[in-house]
mmCIF file of C-alpha atoms in Angstrom:
data_model
loop_
_atom_site.group_PDB
_atom_site.id
_atom_site.type_symbol
_atom_site.label_atom_id
_atom_site.label_comp_id
_atom_site.label_asym_id
_atom_site.label_seq_id
_atom_site.Cartn_x
_atom_site.Cartn_y
_atom_site.Cartn_z
ATOM 1 C CA UNK A 1 2.193 -16.227 -8.068
ATOM 2 C CA UNK A 2 1.943 -12.597 -7.007
ATOM 3 C CA UNK A 3 -1.327 -11.089 -5.839
ATOM 4 C CA UNK A 4 -2.562 -8.864 -8.679
ATOM 5 C CA UNK A 5 -2.876 -6.008 -6.192
ATOM 6 C CA UNK A 6 0.907 -6.048 -5.667
ATOM 7 C CA UNK A 7 1.724 -5.836 -9.388
ATOM 8 C CA UNK A 8 2.323 -2.340 -10.761
ATOM 9 C CA UNK A 9 -0.031 -1.907 -13.724
ATOM 10 C CA UNK A 10 0.376 1.512 -15.375
ATOM 11 C CA UNK A 11 -1.969 2.836 -18.090
ATOM 12 C CA UNK A 12 0.054 4.523 -20.830
ATOM 13 C CA UNK A 13 -1.555 7.941 -20.338
ATOM 14 C CA UNK A 14 -0.504 8.162 -16.671
ATOM 15 C CA UNK A 15 2.918 6.734 -17.454
ATOM 16 C CA UNK A 16 3.470 9.418 -20.101
ATOM 17 C CA UNK A 17 2.724 12.208 -17.641
ATOM 18 C CA UNK A 18 4.932 10.595 -14.996
ATOM 19 C CA UNK A 19 7.908 10.359 -17.355
ATOM 20 C CA UNK A 20 7.495 13.961 -18.580
ATOM 21 C CA UNK A 21 7.197 15.188 -14.975
ATOM 22 C CA UNK A 22 10.413 13.354 -14.094
ATOM 23 C CA UNK A 23 12.281 15.056 -16.934
ATOM 24 C CA UNK A 24 10.867 18.509 -16.174
ATOM 25 C CA UNK A 25 11.661 18.223 -12.466
ATOM 26 C CA UNK A 26 15.203 16.933 -13.099
ATOM 27 C CA UNK A 27 14.625 13.952 -10.824
ATOM 28 C CA UNK A 28 18.099 12.561 -11.279
ATOM 29 C CA UNK A 29 20.999 11.972 -8.938
ATOM 30 C CA UNK A 30 24.106 13.628 -10.454
ATOM 31 C CA UNK A 31 27.413 11.841 -9.986
ATOM 32 C CA UNK A 32 29.488 15.016 -10.066
ATOM 33 C CA UNK A 33 31.414 13.704 -13.071
ATOM 34 C CA UNK A 34 30.317 16.052 -15.846
ATOM 35 C CA UNK A 35 30.932 13.627 -18.712
ATOM 36 C CA UNK A 36 28.960 10.830 -17.070
ATOM 37 C CA UNK A 37 26.069 13.091 -16.104
ATOM 38 C CA UNK A 38 25.909 14.438 -19.656
ATOM 39 C CA UNK A 39 25.842 10.916 -21.101
ATOM 40 C CA UNK A 40 23.144 9.954 -18.576
ATOM 41 C CA UNK A 41 21.038 13.039 -19.433
ATOM 42 C CA UNK A 42 21.416 14.430 -15.931
ATOM 43 C CA UNK A 43 22.675 11.630 -13.745
ATOM 44 C CA UNK A 44 21.561 8.373 -12.174
ATOM 45 C CA UNK A 45 17.892 7.569 -12.779
ATOM 46 C CA UNK A 46 15.497 6.917 -9.914
ATOM 47 C CA UNK A 47 14.165 3.390 -10.004
ATOM 48 C CA UNK A 48 17.476 2.043 -11.302
ATOM 49 C CA UNK A 49 20.190 0.022 -9.581
ATOM 50 C CA UNK A 50 23.869 0.648 -10.323
ATOM 51 C CA UNK A 51 26.730 -1.653 -9.348
ATOM 52 C CA UNK A 52 30.207 -0.427 -8.432
ATOM 53 C CA UNK A 53 32.539 -3.399 -8.769
ATOM 54 C CA UNK A 54 36.248 -3.497 -7.959
ATOM 55 C CA UNK A 55 38.985 -4.943 -5.812
ATOM 56 C CA UNK A 56 39.614 -3.795 -2.259
ATOM 57 C CA UNK A 57 41.315 -0.412 -2.028
ATOM 58 C CA UNK A 58 40.007 0.902 -5.350
ATOM 59 C CA UNK A 59 38.054 3.710 -3.609
ATOM 60 C CA UNK A 60 34.590 2.365 -4.376
ATOM 61 C CA UNK A 61 33.197 3.515 -1.023
ATOM 62 C CA UNK A 62 34.878 6.902 -1.357
ATOM 63 C CA UNK A 63 33.267 7.434 -4.761
ATOM 64 C CA UNK A 64 29.802 6.410 -3.558
ATOM 65 C CA UNK A 65 30.025 8.519 -0.405
ATOM 66 C CA UNK A 66 31.158 11.572 -2.374
ATOM 67 C CA UNK A 67 28.070 11.275 -4.591
ATOM 68 C CA UNK A 68 25.863 11.035 -1.512
ATOM 69 C CA UNK A 69 27.441 13.983 0.300
ATOM 70 C CA UNK A 70 27.369 16.154 -2.817
ATOM 71 C CA UNK A 71 23.666 15.514 -3.411
ATOM 72 C CA UNK A 72 22.837 16.332 0.209
ATOM 73 C CA UNK A 73 24.713 19.627 0.012
ATOM 74 C CA UNK A 74 23.771 20.833 -3.448
ATOM 75 C CA UNK A 75 20.355 19.244 -4.050
ATOM 76 C CA UNK A 76 19.028 18.657 -0.544
ATOM 77 C CA UNK A 77 18.431 15.027 -1.483
ATOM 78 C CA UNK A 78 17.958 12.638 1.460
ATOM 79 C CA UNK A 79 20.591 9.884 1.371
ATOM 80 C CA UNK A 80 20.589 6.502 3.127
ATOM 81 C CA UNK A 81 24.126 5.145 3.391
ATOM 82 C CA UNK A 82 24.229 1.541 4.626
ATOM 83 C CA UNK A 83 27.667 1.324 6.193
ATOM 84 C CA UNK A 84 28.162 -2.432 6.500
ATOM 85 C CA UNK A 85 31.952 -2.644 6.300
ATOM 86 C CA UNK A 86 33.654 0.293 7.997
ATOM 87 C CA UNK A 87 33.331 1.268 11.639
ATOM 88 C CA UNK A 88 31.055 4.186 12.500
ATOM 89 C CA UNK A 89 33.993 6.362 13.509
ATOM 90 C CA UNK A 90 35.883 5.529 10.316
ATOM 91 C CA UNK A 91 32.907 6.565 8.191
ATOM 92 C CA UNK A 92 32.425 9.792 10.152
ATOM 93 C CA UNK A 93 36.121 10.701 9.925
ATOM 94 C CA UNK A 94 36.120 10.071 6.192
ATOM 95 C CA UNK A 95 32.981 12.122 5.575
ATOM 96 C CA UNK A 96 34.171 15.008 7.748
ATOM 97 C CA UNK A 97 37.474 15.184 5.908
ATOM 98 C CA UNK A 98 35.708 15.150 2.538
ATOM 99 C CA UNK A 99 33.436 18.016 3.604
ATOM 100 C CA UNK A 100 35.817 20.246 5.569
ATOM 101 C CA UNK A 101 39.299 18.988 4.655
ATOM 102 C CA UNK A 102 39.980 18.404 8.353
ATOM 103 C CA UNK A 103 41.496 15.190 9.705
ATOM 104 C CA UNK A 104 39.778 14.698 13.060
ATOM 105 C CA UNK A 105 42.351 12.165 14.236
ATOM 106 C CA UNK A 106 45.182 14.639 13.721
ATOM 107 C CA UNK A 107 43.231 17.338 15.549
ATOM 108 C CA UNK A 108 42.602 15.065 18.541
ATOM 109 C CA UNK A 109 46.197 13.864 18.705
ATOM 110 C CA UNK A 110 47.509 17.436 18.658
ATOM 111 C CA UNK A 111 45.056 18.514 21.376
ATOM 112 C CA UNK A 112 43.453 21.126 19.130
ATOM 113 C CA UNK A 113 39.841 20.087 19.821
ATOM 114 C CA UNK A 114 37.893 21.392 22.835
ATOM 115 C CA UNK A 115 34.351 20.603 24.004
ATOM 116 C CA UNK A 116 33.140 23.762 22.263
ATOM 117 C CA UNK A 117 34.785 22.614 19.043
ATOM 118 C CA UNK A 118 33.004 19.256 19.261
ATOM 119 C CA UNK A 119 29.575 20.906 19.540
ATOM 120 C CA UNK A 120 30.350 23.241 16.639
ATOM 121 C CA UNK A 121 31.683 20.407 14.470
ATOM 122 C CA UNK A 122 28.503 18.420 14.975
ATOM 123 C CA UNK A 123 26.334 21.414 14.124
ATOM 124 C CA UNK A 124 28.420 22.322 11.067
ATOM 125 C CA UNK A 125 28.289 18.735 9.837
ATOM 126 C CA UNK A 126 24.517 18.621 10.171
ATOM 127 C CA UNK A 127 23.991 22.088 8.649
ATOM 128 C CA UNK A 128 26.122 21.380 5.592
ATOM 129 C CA UNK A 129 24.273 18.129 4.929
ATOM 130 C CA UNK A 130 20.914 19.852 5.553
ATOM 131 C CA UNK A 131 19.952 17.135 8.050
ATOM 132 C CA UNK A 132 19.431 14.717 5.152
ATOM 133 C CA UNK A 133 22.277 12.208 5.483
ATOM 134 C CA UNK A 134 21.327 8.963 7.234
ATOM 135 C CA UNK A 135 24.033 6.485 8.220
ATOM 136 C CA UNK A 136 22.844 2.941 8.896
ATOM 137 C CA UNK A 137 25.478 0.977 10.812
ATOM 138 C CA UNK A 138 24.377 -2.644 10.537
ATOM 139 C CA UNK A 139 25.464 -5.618 8.503
ATOM 140 C CA UNK A 140 23.845 -8.986 7.770
ATOM 141 C CA UNK A 141 20.763 -7.137 6.519
ATOM 142 C CA UNK A 142 18.161 -8.454 4.095
ATOM 143 C CA UNK A 143 16.523 -6.494 1.259
ATOM 144 C CA UNK A 144 13.388 -6.386 3.434
ATOM 145 C CA UNK A 145 15.443 -4.642 6.148
ATOM 146 C CA UNK A 146 16.626 -2.070 3.599
ATOM 147 C CA UNK A 147 13.073 -1.348 2.476
ATOM 148 C CA UNK A 148 11.985 -1.071 6.116
ATOM 149 C CA UNK A 149 14.674 1.534 6.840
ATOM 150 C CA UNK A 150 13.505 3.659 3.901
ATOM 151 C CA UNK A 151 9.915 3.441 5.146
ATOM 152 C CA UNK A 152 11.014 4.434 8.663
ATOM 153 C CA UNK A 153 12.942 7.470 7.423
ATOM 154 C CA UNK A 154 9.866 8.563 5.498
ATOM 155 C CA UNK A 155 7.472 8.103 8.439
ATOM 156 C CA UNK A 156 9.747 9.258 11.285
ATOM 157 C CA UNK A 157 11.564 12.149 9.592
ATOM 158 C CA UNK A 158 9.120 12.931 6.768
ATOM 159 C CA UNK A 159 11.895 12.557 4.203
ATOM 160 C CA UNK A 160 11.786 10.478 1.038
ATOM 161 C CA UNK A 161 15.202 9.020 0.323
ATOM 162 C CA UNK A 162 16.544 9.693 -3.167
ATOM 163 C CA UNK A 163 19.768 7.669 -3.069
ATOM 164 C CA UNK A 164 20.589 4.412 -1.292
ATOM 165 C CA UNK A 165 24.173 3.185 -1.028
ATOM 166 C CA UNK A 166 24.693 -0.450 0.022
ATOM 167 C CA UNK A 167 28.323 -0.718 1.126
ATOM 168 C CA UNK A 168 28.724 -3.534 0.462
ATOM 169 C CA UNK A 169 26.513 -6.287 -0.866
ATOM 170 C CA UNK A 170 29.073 -8.831 0.371
ATOM 171 C CA UNK A 171 28.082 -7.970 3.952
ATOM 172 C CA UNK A 172 24.374 -8.590 3.505
ATOM 173 C CA UNK A 173 22.658 -11.678 4.926
ATOM 174 C CA UNK A 174 23.600 -14.927 3.204
ATOM 175 C CA UNK A 175 20.751 -16.865 1.632
ATOM 176 C CA UNK A 176 20.988 -20.647 1.532
ATOM 177 C CA UNK A 177 24.691 -20.749 2.463
ATOM 178 C CA UNK A 178 25.637 -19.826 -1.108
ATOM 179 C CA UNK A 179 27.379 -16.568 -2.049
ATOM 180 C CA UNK A 180 26.409 -16.929 -5.699
ATOM 181 C CA UNK A 181 22.743 -17.553 -4.901
ATOM 182 C CA UNK A 182 22.789 -14.742 -2.340
ATOM 183 C CA UNK A 183 24.160 -12.252 -4.884
ATOM 184 C CA UNK A 184 21.529 -13.278 -7.441
ATOM 185 C CA UNK A 185 18.584 -13.114 -5.040
ATOM 186 C CA UNK A 186 19.631 -9.889 -3.330
ATOM 187 C CA UNK A 187 20.269 -8.159 -6.666
ATOM 188 C CA UNK A 188 16.814 -9.172 -7.859
ATOM 189 C CA UNK A 189 15.081 -7.963 -4.698
ATOM 190 C CA UNK A 190 17.054 -4.724 -4.502
ATOM 191 C CA UNK A 191 16.109 -3.909 -8.099
ATOM 192 C CA UNK A 192 12.462 -4.228 -7.126
ATOM 193 C CA UNK A 193 12.991 -1.994 -4.081
ATOM 194 C CA UNK A 194 14.539 0.665 -6.334
ATOM 195 C CA UNK A 195 11.407 0.623 -8.468
ATOM 196 C CA UNK A 196 8.905 0.401 -5.603
ATOM 197 C CA UNK A 197 10.601 3.138 -3.548
ATOM 198 C CA UNK A 198 11.492 5.267 -6.602
ATOM 199 C CA UNK A 199 15.133 5.627 -5.504
ATOM 200 C CA UNK A 200 18.574 5.245 -7.007
ATOM 201 C CA UNK A 201 20.398 2.283 -5.475
ATOM 202 C CA UNK A 202 24.166 1.977 -5.664
ATOM 203 C CA UNK A 203 25.436 -1.542 -4.909
ATOM 204 C CA UNK A 204 29.109 -1.857 -3.993
ATOM 205 C CA UNK A 205 30.592 -5.248 -4.819
ATOM 206 C CA UNK A 206 34.035 -6.753 -4.275
#
């Protein structure tokens, strides 16, 4: 049984104002797909969890990352991208190419990158993303770890995350040696985190 102090009880009058404020302040996370955003009345809703399900190689991570990068650039929305599958360098290379249409690997192989270029690339990357893109490079995490990261970003950097991408749920900590039970429990806990932290959570599933 939960402690009554941990249960979110909302009088209708305060809830009404909160909902109206959300609509007036356009507190949505647009996907960049005009038809979807129109159907969703502006985009993904804070407090909700959305699953992206597909086979390997179907560009799920690419889609989620593009939404995150776009919202950093155009909305200044802080993004927490939990990179649990790809290497750090692979994620960076992918993001840099999406932002600047430059393949870093090709540049390095051709000898076209100097020390000055490296410093400028880092600055450009940070400037374009308005210092609001956080890459978390760990796997085997629990929902409690995810919530802790969001709290740390808020306290350490004074930024409230608007979008969380968990890439992917298959790489989170297993509960009770059962994948099915793990998926059920993690989904349930992540949904509560989305509500408690007032963020959009995108769950990538294979």
